[in-house]
Each structure stands twice: as C-alpha cells, then as structure tokens.
Tab-separated table of C-alpha atoms in Angstrom:
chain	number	residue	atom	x	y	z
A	1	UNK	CA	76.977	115.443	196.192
A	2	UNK	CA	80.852	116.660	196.593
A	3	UNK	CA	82.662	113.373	196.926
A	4	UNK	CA	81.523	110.077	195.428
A	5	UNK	CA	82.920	106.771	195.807
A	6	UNK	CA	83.572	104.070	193.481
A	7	UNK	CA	85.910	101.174	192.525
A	8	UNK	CA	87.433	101.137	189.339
A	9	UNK	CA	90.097	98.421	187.882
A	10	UNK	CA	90.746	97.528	191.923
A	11	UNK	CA	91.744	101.434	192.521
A	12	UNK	CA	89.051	103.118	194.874
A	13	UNK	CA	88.182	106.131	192.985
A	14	UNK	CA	86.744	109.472	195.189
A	15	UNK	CA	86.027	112.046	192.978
A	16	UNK	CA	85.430	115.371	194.127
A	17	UNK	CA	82.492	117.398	192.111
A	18	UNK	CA	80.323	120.416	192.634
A	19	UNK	CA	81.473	123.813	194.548
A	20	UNK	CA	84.304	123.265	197.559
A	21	UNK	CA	83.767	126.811	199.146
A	22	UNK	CA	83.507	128.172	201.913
A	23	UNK	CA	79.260	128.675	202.100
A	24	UNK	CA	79.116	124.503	201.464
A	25	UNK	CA	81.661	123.952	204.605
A	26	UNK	CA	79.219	121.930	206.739
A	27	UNK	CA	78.391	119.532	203.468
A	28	UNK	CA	81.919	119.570	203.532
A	29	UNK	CA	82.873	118.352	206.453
A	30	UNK	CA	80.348	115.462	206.762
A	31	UNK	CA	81.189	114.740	202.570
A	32	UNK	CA	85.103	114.068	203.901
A	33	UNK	CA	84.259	112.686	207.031
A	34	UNK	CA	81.827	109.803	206.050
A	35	UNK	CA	84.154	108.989	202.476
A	36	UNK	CA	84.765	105.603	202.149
A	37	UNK	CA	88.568	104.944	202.135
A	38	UNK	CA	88.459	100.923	201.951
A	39	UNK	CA	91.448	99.485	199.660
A	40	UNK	CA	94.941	99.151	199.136
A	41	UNK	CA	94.739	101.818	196.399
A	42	UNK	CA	92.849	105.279	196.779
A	43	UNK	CA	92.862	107.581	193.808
A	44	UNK	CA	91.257	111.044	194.235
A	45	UNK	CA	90.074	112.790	191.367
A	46	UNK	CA	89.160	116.505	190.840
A	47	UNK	CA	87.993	116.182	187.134
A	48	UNK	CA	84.646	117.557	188.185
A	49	UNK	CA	85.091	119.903	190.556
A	50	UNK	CA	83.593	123.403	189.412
A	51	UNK	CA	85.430	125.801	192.175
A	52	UNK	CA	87.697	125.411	194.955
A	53	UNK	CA	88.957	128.129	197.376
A	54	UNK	CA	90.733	127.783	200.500
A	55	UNK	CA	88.155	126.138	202.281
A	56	UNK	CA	87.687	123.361	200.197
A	57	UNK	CA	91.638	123.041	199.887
A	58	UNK	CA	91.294	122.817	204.044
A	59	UNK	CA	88.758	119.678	203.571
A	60	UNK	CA	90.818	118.197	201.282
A	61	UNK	CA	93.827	118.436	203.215
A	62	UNK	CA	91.492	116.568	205.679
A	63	UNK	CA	90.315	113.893	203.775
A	64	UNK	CA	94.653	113.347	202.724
A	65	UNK	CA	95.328	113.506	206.113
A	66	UNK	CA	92.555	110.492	206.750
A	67	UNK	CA	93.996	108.447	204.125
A	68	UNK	CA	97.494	109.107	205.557
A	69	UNK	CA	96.306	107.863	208.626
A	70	UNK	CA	94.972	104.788	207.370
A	71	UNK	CA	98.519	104.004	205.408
A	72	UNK	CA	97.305	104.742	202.140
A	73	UNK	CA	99.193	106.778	199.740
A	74	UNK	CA	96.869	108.643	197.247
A	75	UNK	CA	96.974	108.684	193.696
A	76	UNK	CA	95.995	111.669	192.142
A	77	UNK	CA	93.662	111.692	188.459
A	78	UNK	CA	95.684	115.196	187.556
A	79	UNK	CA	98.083	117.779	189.075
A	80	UNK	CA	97.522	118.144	192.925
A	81	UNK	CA	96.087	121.867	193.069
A	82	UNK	CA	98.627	124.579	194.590
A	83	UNK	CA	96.043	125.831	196.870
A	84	UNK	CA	95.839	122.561	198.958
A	85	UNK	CA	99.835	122.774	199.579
A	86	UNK	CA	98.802	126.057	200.846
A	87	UNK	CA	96.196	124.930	203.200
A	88	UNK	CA	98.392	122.258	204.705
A	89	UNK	CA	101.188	125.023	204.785
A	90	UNK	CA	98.510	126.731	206.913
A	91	UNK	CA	97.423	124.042	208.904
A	92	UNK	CA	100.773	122.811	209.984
A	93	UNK	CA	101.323	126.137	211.344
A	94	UNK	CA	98.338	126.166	213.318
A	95	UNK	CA	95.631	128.333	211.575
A	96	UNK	CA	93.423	126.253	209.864
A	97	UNK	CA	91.279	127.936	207.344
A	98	UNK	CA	87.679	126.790	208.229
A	99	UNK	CA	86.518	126.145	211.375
A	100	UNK	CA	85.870	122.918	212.551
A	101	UNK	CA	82.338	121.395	211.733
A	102	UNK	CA	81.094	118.566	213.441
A	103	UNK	CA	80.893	115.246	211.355
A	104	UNK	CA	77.637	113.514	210.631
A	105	UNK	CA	77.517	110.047	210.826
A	106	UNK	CA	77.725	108.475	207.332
A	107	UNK	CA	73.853	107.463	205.689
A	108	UNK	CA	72.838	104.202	206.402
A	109	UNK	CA	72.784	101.660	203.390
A	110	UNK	CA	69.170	101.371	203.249
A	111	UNK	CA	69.368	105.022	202.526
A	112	UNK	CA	71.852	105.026	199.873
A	113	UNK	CA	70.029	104.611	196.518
A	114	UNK	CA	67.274	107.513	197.487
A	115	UNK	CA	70.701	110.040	198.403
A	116	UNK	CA	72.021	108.602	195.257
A	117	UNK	CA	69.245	109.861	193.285
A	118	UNK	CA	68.886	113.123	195.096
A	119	UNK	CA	72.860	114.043	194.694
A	120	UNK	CA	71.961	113.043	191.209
A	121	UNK	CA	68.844	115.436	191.291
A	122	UNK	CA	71.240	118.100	192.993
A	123	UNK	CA	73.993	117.883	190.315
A	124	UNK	CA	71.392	118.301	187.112
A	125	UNK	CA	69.566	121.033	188.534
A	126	UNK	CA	72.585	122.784	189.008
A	127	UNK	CA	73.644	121.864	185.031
A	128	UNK	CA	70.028	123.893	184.191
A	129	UNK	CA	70.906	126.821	186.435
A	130	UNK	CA	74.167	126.802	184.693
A	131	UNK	CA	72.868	126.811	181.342
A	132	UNK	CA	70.076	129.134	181.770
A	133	UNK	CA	71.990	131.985	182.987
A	134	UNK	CA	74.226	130.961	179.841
A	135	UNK	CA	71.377	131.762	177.655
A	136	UNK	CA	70.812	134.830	179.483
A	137	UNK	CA	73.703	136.488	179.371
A	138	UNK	CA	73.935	135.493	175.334
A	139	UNK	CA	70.635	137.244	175.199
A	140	UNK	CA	71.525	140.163	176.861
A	141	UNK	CA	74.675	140.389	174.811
A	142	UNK	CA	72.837	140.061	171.594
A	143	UNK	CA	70.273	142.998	172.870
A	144	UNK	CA	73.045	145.157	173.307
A	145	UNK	CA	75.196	144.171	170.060
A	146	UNK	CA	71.441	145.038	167.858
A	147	UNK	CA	71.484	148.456	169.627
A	148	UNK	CA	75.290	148.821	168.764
A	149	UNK	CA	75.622	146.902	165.265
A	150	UNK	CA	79.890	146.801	165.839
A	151	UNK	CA	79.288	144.427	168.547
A	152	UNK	CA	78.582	141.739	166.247
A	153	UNK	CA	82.521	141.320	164.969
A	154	UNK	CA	81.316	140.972	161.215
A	155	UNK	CA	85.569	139.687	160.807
A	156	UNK	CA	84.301	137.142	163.027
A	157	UNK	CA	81.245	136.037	162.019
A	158	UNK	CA	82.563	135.654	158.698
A	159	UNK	CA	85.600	133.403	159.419
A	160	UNK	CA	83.371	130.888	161.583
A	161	UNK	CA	80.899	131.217	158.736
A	162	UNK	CA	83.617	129.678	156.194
A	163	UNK	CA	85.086	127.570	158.328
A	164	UNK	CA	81.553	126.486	159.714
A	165	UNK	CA	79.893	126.416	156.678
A	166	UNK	CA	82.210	126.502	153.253
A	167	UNK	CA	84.391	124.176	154.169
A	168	UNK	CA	81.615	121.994	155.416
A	169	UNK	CA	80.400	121.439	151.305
A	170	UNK	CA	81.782	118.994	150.314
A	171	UNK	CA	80.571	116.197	153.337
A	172	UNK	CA	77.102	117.805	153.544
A	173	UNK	CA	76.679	117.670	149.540
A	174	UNK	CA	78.160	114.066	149.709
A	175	UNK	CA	76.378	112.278	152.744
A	176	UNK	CA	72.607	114.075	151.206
A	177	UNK	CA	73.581	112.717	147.819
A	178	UNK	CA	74.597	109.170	148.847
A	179	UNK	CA	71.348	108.986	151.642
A	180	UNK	CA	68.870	109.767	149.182
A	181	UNK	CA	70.478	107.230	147.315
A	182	UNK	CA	69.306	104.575	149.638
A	183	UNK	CA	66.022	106.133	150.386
A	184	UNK	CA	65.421	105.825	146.601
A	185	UNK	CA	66.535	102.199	146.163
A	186	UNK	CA	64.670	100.635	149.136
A	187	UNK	CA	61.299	102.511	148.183
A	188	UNK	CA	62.003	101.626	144.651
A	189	UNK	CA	62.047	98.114	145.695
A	190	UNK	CA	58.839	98.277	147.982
A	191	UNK	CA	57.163	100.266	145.455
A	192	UNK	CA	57.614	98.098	142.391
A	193	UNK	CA	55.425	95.135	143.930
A	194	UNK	CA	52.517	97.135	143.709
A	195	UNK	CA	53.483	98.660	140.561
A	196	UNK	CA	54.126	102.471	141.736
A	197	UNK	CA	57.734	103.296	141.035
A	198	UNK	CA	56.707	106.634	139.705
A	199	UNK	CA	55.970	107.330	143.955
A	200	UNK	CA	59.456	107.256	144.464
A	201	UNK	CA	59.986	110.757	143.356
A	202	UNK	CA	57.477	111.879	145.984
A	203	UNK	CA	58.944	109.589	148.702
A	204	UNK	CA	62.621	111.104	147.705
A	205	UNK	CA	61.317	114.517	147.489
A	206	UNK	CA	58.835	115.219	150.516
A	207	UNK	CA	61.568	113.270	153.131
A	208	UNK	CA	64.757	115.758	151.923
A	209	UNK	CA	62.839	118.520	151.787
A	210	UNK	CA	60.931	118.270	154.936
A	211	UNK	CA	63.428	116.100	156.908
A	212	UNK	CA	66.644	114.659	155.511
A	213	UNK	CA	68.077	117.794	154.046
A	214	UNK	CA	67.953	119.645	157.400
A	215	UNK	CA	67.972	116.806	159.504
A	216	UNK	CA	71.288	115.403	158.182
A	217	UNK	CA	72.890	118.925	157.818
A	218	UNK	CA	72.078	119.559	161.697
A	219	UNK	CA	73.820	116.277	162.675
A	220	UNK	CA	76.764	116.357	160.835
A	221	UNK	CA	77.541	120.084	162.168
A	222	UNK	CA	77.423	118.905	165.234
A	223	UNK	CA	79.624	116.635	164.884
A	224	UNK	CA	81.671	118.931	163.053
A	225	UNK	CA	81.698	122.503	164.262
A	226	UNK	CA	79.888	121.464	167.980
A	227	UNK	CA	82.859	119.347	168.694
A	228	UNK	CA	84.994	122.481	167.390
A	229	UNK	CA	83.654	125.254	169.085
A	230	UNK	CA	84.340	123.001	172.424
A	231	UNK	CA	87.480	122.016	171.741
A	232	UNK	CA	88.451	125.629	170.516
A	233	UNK	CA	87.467	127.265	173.761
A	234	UNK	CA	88.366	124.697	176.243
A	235	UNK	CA	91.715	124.721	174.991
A	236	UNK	CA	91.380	128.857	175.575
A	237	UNK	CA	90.276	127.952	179.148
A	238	UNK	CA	93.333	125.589	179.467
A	239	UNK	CA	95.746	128.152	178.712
A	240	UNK	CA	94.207	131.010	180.378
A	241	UNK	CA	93.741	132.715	176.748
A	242	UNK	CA	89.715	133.493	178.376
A	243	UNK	CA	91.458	134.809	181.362
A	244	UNK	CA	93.297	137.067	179.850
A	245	UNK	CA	90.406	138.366	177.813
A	246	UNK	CA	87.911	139.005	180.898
A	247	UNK	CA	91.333	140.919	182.480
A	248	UNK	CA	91.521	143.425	179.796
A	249	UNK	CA	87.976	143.961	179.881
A	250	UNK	CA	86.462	142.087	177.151
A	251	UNK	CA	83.290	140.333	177.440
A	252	UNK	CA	83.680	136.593	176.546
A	253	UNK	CA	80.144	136.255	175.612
A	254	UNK	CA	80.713	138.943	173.118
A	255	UNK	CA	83.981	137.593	171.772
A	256	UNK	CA	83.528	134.354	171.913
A	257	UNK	CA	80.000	133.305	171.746
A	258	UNK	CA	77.724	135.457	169.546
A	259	UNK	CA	80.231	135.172	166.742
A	260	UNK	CA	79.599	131.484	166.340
A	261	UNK	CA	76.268	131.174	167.105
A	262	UNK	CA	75.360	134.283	164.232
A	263	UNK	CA	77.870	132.033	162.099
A	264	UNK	CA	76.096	128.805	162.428
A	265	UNK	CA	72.788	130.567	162.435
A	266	UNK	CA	73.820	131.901	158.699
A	267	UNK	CA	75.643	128.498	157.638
A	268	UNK	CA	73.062	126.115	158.129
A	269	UNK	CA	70.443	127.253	155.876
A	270	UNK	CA	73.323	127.493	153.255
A	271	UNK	CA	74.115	124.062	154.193
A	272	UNK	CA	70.903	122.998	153.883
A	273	UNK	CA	70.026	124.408	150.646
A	274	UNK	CA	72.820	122.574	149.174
A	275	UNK	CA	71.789	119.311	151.168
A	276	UNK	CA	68.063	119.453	149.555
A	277	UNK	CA	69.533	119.998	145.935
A	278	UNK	CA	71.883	117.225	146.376
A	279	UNK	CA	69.377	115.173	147.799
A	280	UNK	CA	67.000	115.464	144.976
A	281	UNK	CA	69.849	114.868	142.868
A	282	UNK	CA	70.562	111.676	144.123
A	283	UNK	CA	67.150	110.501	144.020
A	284	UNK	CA	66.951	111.776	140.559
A	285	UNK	CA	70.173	108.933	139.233
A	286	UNK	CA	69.016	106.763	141.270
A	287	UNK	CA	65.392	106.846	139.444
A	288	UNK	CA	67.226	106.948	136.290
A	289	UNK	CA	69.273	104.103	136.568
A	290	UNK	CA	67.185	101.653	138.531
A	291	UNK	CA	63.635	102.823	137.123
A	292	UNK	CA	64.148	104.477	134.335
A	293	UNK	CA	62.762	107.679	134.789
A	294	UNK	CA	64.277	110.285	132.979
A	295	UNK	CA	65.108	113.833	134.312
A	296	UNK	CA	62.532	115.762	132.603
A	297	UNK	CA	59.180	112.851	133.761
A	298	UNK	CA	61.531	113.095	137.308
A	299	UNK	CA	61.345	117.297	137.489
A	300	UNK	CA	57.297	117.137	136.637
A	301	UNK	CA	56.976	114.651	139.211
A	302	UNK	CA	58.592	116.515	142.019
A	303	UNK	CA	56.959	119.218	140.995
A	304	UNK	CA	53.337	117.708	141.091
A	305	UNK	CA	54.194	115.942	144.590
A	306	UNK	CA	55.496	119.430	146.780
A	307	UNK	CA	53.388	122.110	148.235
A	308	UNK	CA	53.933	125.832	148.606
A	309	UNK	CA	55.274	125.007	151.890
A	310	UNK	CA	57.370	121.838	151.566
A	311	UNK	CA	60.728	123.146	151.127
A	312	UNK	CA	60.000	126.098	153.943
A	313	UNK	CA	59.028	123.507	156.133
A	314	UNK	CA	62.718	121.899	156.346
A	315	UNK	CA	64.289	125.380	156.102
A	316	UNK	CA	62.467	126.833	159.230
A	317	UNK	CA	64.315	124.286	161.245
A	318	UNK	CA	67.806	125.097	160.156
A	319	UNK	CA	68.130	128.281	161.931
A	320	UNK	CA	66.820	127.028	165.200
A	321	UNK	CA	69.306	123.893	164.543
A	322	UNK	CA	72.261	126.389	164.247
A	323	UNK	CA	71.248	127.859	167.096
A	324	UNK	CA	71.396	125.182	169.666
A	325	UNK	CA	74.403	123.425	168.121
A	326	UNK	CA	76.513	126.655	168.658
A	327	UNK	CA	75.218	127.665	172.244
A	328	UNK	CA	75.718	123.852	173.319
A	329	UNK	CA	79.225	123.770	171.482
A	330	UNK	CA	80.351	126.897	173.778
A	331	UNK	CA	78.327	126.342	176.554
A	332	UNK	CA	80.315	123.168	177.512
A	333	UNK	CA	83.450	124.695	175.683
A	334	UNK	CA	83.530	127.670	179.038
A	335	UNK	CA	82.817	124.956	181.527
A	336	UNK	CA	86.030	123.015	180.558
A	337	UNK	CA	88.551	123.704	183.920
A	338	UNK	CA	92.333	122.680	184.708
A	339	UNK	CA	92.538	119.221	182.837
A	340	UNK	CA	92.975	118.016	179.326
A	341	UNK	CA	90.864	115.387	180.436
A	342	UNK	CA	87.900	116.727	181.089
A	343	UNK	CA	88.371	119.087	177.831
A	344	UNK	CA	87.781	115.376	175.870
A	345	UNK	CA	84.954	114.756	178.391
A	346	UNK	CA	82.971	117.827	177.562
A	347	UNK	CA	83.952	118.105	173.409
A	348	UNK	CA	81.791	114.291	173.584
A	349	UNK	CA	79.327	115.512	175.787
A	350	UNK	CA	78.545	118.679	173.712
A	351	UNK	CA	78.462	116.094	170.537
A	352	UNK	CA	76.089	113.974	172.114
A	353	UNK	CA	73.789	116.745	173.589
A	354	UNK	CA	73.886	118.906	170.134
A	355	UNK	CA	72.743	115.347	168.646
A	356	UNK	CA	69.823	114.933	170.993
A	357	UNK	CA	68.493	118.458	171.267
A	358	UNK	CA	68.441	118.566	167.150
A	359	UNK	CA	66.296	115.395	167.378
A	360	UNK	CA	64.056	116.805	170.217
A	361	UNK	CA	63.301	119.943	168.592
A	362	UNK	CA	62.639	118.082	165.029
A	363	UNK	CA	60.251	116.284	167.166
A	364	UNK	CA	58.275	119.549	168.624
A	365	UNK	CA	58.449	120.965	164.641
A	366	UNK	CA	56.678	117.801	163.585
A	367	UNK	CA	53.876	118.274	166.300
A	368	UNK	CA	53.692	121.847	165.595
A	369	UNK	CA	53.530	121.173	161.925
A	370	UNK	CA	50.976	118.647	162.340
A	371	UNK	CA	48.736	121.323	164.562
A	372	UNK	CA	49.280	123.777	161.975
A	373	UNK	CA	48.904	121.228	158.764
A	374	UNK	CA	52.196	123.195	157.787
C-alpha cells in the first residue's frame, strides 16, 4: 500500500504512495523494511505520495539508509523533500522521530497477487472517500452561496462561461456539422436499397437531438475545459497560489470550484443548442446534395419524425454533463502536489474520467428514458 516495487527500463522503481504519517508508522515500518532493493539501479519516486510529515521523512531516511548499506546510490523521480534532510539531521544527532517498530517479515510469494489486489482495493477506496467529501463540501458551499447570492462571484462565473462556452463555438458548431454529415451519408446509403431515403431525416434528426448534439458537446468539453480546469489549478497548487488563498481566509471551494462548475452548468446547454442546430444543418446539405431533398420537404420531415419531448430529451443531459465534467476537472486539479509531473498525470486522468462518467450517465438516461418512454 505505501511502497511498491517495480522494474522499469533496468532501473528498480519504489514508489512511495498513500499517507506517510505518523498514525500509519507500524505499516511503515514493515512497508520499508520488507522493500525489495535488488539491482544495480534503485530509483525512488514520491509522485504519489498524498502527505508526508516527519514520520514518514524518518522511514524514508530508513529505507536510504538500507540502500546505502547495500551500495546503491538512489535516484530520485523529483526534488528530494526538505523534510527528510531534516529527519536525517535529527537522526544523526540521536533523536529519531518515531519510535522504533518492529519489522514484519516480508509476504510470502504465494501471497502476493491477493495483497496486490487488496493494496489495490485500499488505494480506490481511499480515491471514493476523497471524492465524496469533495462533493460534500461543494454542496455545502453551494447551500451557503443560495442563502447569500454574492457568494456565487457572478465576475467569475461569467469569464469561465466565455471562455468555457463562447470560445468553445466554433469546434462544437464544426465537429456536430461535419458528424451528422456522416450519419447522413452512411444511412443514406443503407436506406436507398430498400428505397427509404426520405428516413434519413428521421435517422439525422432523432440521433442529434436525443444523442449526438449533447453527447458530442459533453466530450469535447472535456477535453477542452476538463483538461483546463486541471491544469489551471494544479499549476495554482504548484506555486502555492491555493496556499496563499486558504491563508488569507478564503475558501477554495468557493473561489475556485463553484465558479466553474455554475459556468459549465450554464455553457453546455448553450453549447448544445448550437450543436443540435448545426447538426440538423448538416444533415439537411447532406440530404440535399446526395438525395435531393430540398429544405422545405427536409423541415416537414423533421417535423413529422420528433415528439414533444425529443429535443428535451438531449437537453436534460447537458446540465448533469456540465456538472460532472467541472467537479472531475477540479477535483483532480486540488489533488495535484509538488511535481510538474504528476500535474500531466492528473490533467489525463481527469480527461479520461470526465470521458467515461459522460458515457455512464448517458447510459443511466437511456434506461431511465426507456422506463419512462421519455
């Protein structure tokens, strides 16, 4: 769980992860004392690590003193942290920090798969804690900002809502128009065996109303203003900027947070709006110039083929889409700490998680649409 053990390129990677305190000084101790050190080459790595106070420096110190021992110079993934110069300022003068814990002896083999899977087991439950009391304390922030309306930072809001959603047109309208494009063409070329070009209108209609227009919209955010909204406050992290803020007494979640997610929350409907008309546009040339239908037979059409609720049924989504793009996009954005590294690391992770949440909850609105007949 705090120090795994790999070989990369010929280099014996251990890289440190989880919380190196003082409560976890037992798990510690046996962590450092059954690492495997085999290799010319040992590189430690503290990309993961979520805290470390003097304590943890101590074991650390340990586990350099162990590879000292063995003749192995390490290599370190990052700047060696100031507090373990400390703790081996502290040691060599005879006070350690923690006390000394016995050593287990290292798992068996046979074992190793099953701890394998349970540090694994360890290490995502704590991810859920993590992001659950995230969403709590946006919710309690966004309580308290309805109850006092100035909370919200309206100058705020409205720059991440132009930079989130104006300036995100021109590639939404684009990448809708073109799609559609394609959706037309390949059902126009199904279609015509059997004679029923004129269904292409309902085939480009229903799918950008209902899915493409939002669906699309969601993903390219993501990839857009998720990635930003990481990159934007792990840089913050990196330079102490968030620091600073908690120190004069601002709340981050406040400052930070809630103006992006009310500004994505207000962009992508916009967005999507713009997606469905460009959509429908696109299918509309595309019937012109492959099929010949003209504008006016293509308007009817559409008309004939939607329902009252067809166009609410993509738009519902694109709140709740906004929504977890944003909290995901500053979620992993605060968790970014002490390396430029892991600020890359967490910017993809928050792309690829924003990506799969949008498709899992356009999966549960298709099985509650298809309860409801929506």
């Amino acid at each position: 769980m705090y120090l795994e053990s790999s070989i990369v390129d010929g280099v014996r990677e251990l890289r440190a992860s989880g919380r190196w305190r003082a409560a976890a000084a037992p798990a510690l101790a046996r962590a450092v004392a059954g690492a495997e050190l085999g290799g010319a080459r040992v590189a430690l790595d503290l990309g993961a690590l979520e805290a470390l106070d003097l304590t943890g420096a101590y074991f650390l110190h340990q586990l350099e003193l162990r590879l000292e021992a063995a003749g192995i110079v390490p290599e370190w993934r990052g700047p060696r942290p100031e507090t373990l110069a400390f703790a081996g300022t502290l040691v060599a003068a005879g006070s350690p920090p923690a006390p000394a814990v016995p050593a287990a002896a290292p798992p068996r083999p046979a074992a190793e798969p099953l701890g394998a899977l349970g540090r694994w087991t360890v290490r995502r439950g704590g991810s859920l804690a993590s992001a659950l009391e995230f969403l709590g304390r946006v919710y309690y922030v966004m309580g308290g900002a309805l109850l006092r309306p100035r909370r919200f930072r309206a100058q705020s809001v409205v720059r991440h809502v132009y930079e989130t959603g104006i300036q995100a047109i021109p590639i939404v309208a684009l990448i809708a128009f073109l799609i559609s494009i394609i959706v037309a063409y390949i059902g126009a070329q199904e279609l015509r065996q059997f004679g029923g070009e004129v269904y292409v209108v309902d085939l480009v209609t229903l799918s950008v109303l209902r899915e493409l227009g939002v669906l699309l919209t969601a993903i390219i955010v993501a990839g857009r203003s998720g990635s930003a909204f990481a990159a934007e406050i792990g840089a913050m992290r990196l330079n102490e900027e968030v620091d600073a803020l908690r120190a004069i007494g601002l709340n981050v979640v406040e400052v930070l947070v809630l103006p992006r997610v009310l500004a994505l929350v207000i962009a992508l409907p916009l967005l999507t709006v713009i997606a469905d008309a460009m959509g429908l546009a696109g299918g509309a040339v595309l019937s012109w110039l492959v099929l010949h239908i003209p504008f006016t037979r293509f308007m009817v059409r559409m008309q004939e083929a939607i329902a009252p609720t067809t166009f609410w049924a993509g738009l519902l989504k694109a709140p709740v889409f906004g929504f977890v793009i944003a909290l995901i996009g500053t979620f992993r954005g605060i968790q970014v700490r002490e390396s430029s590294r892991e600020l890359g690391r967490l910017t993809t992770v928050a792309v690829v998680e924003s990506i799969f949440m949008v498709l899992f909850v356009d999966a549960v609105f298709a099985v509650v649409y298809w309860e409801l007949d929506f």
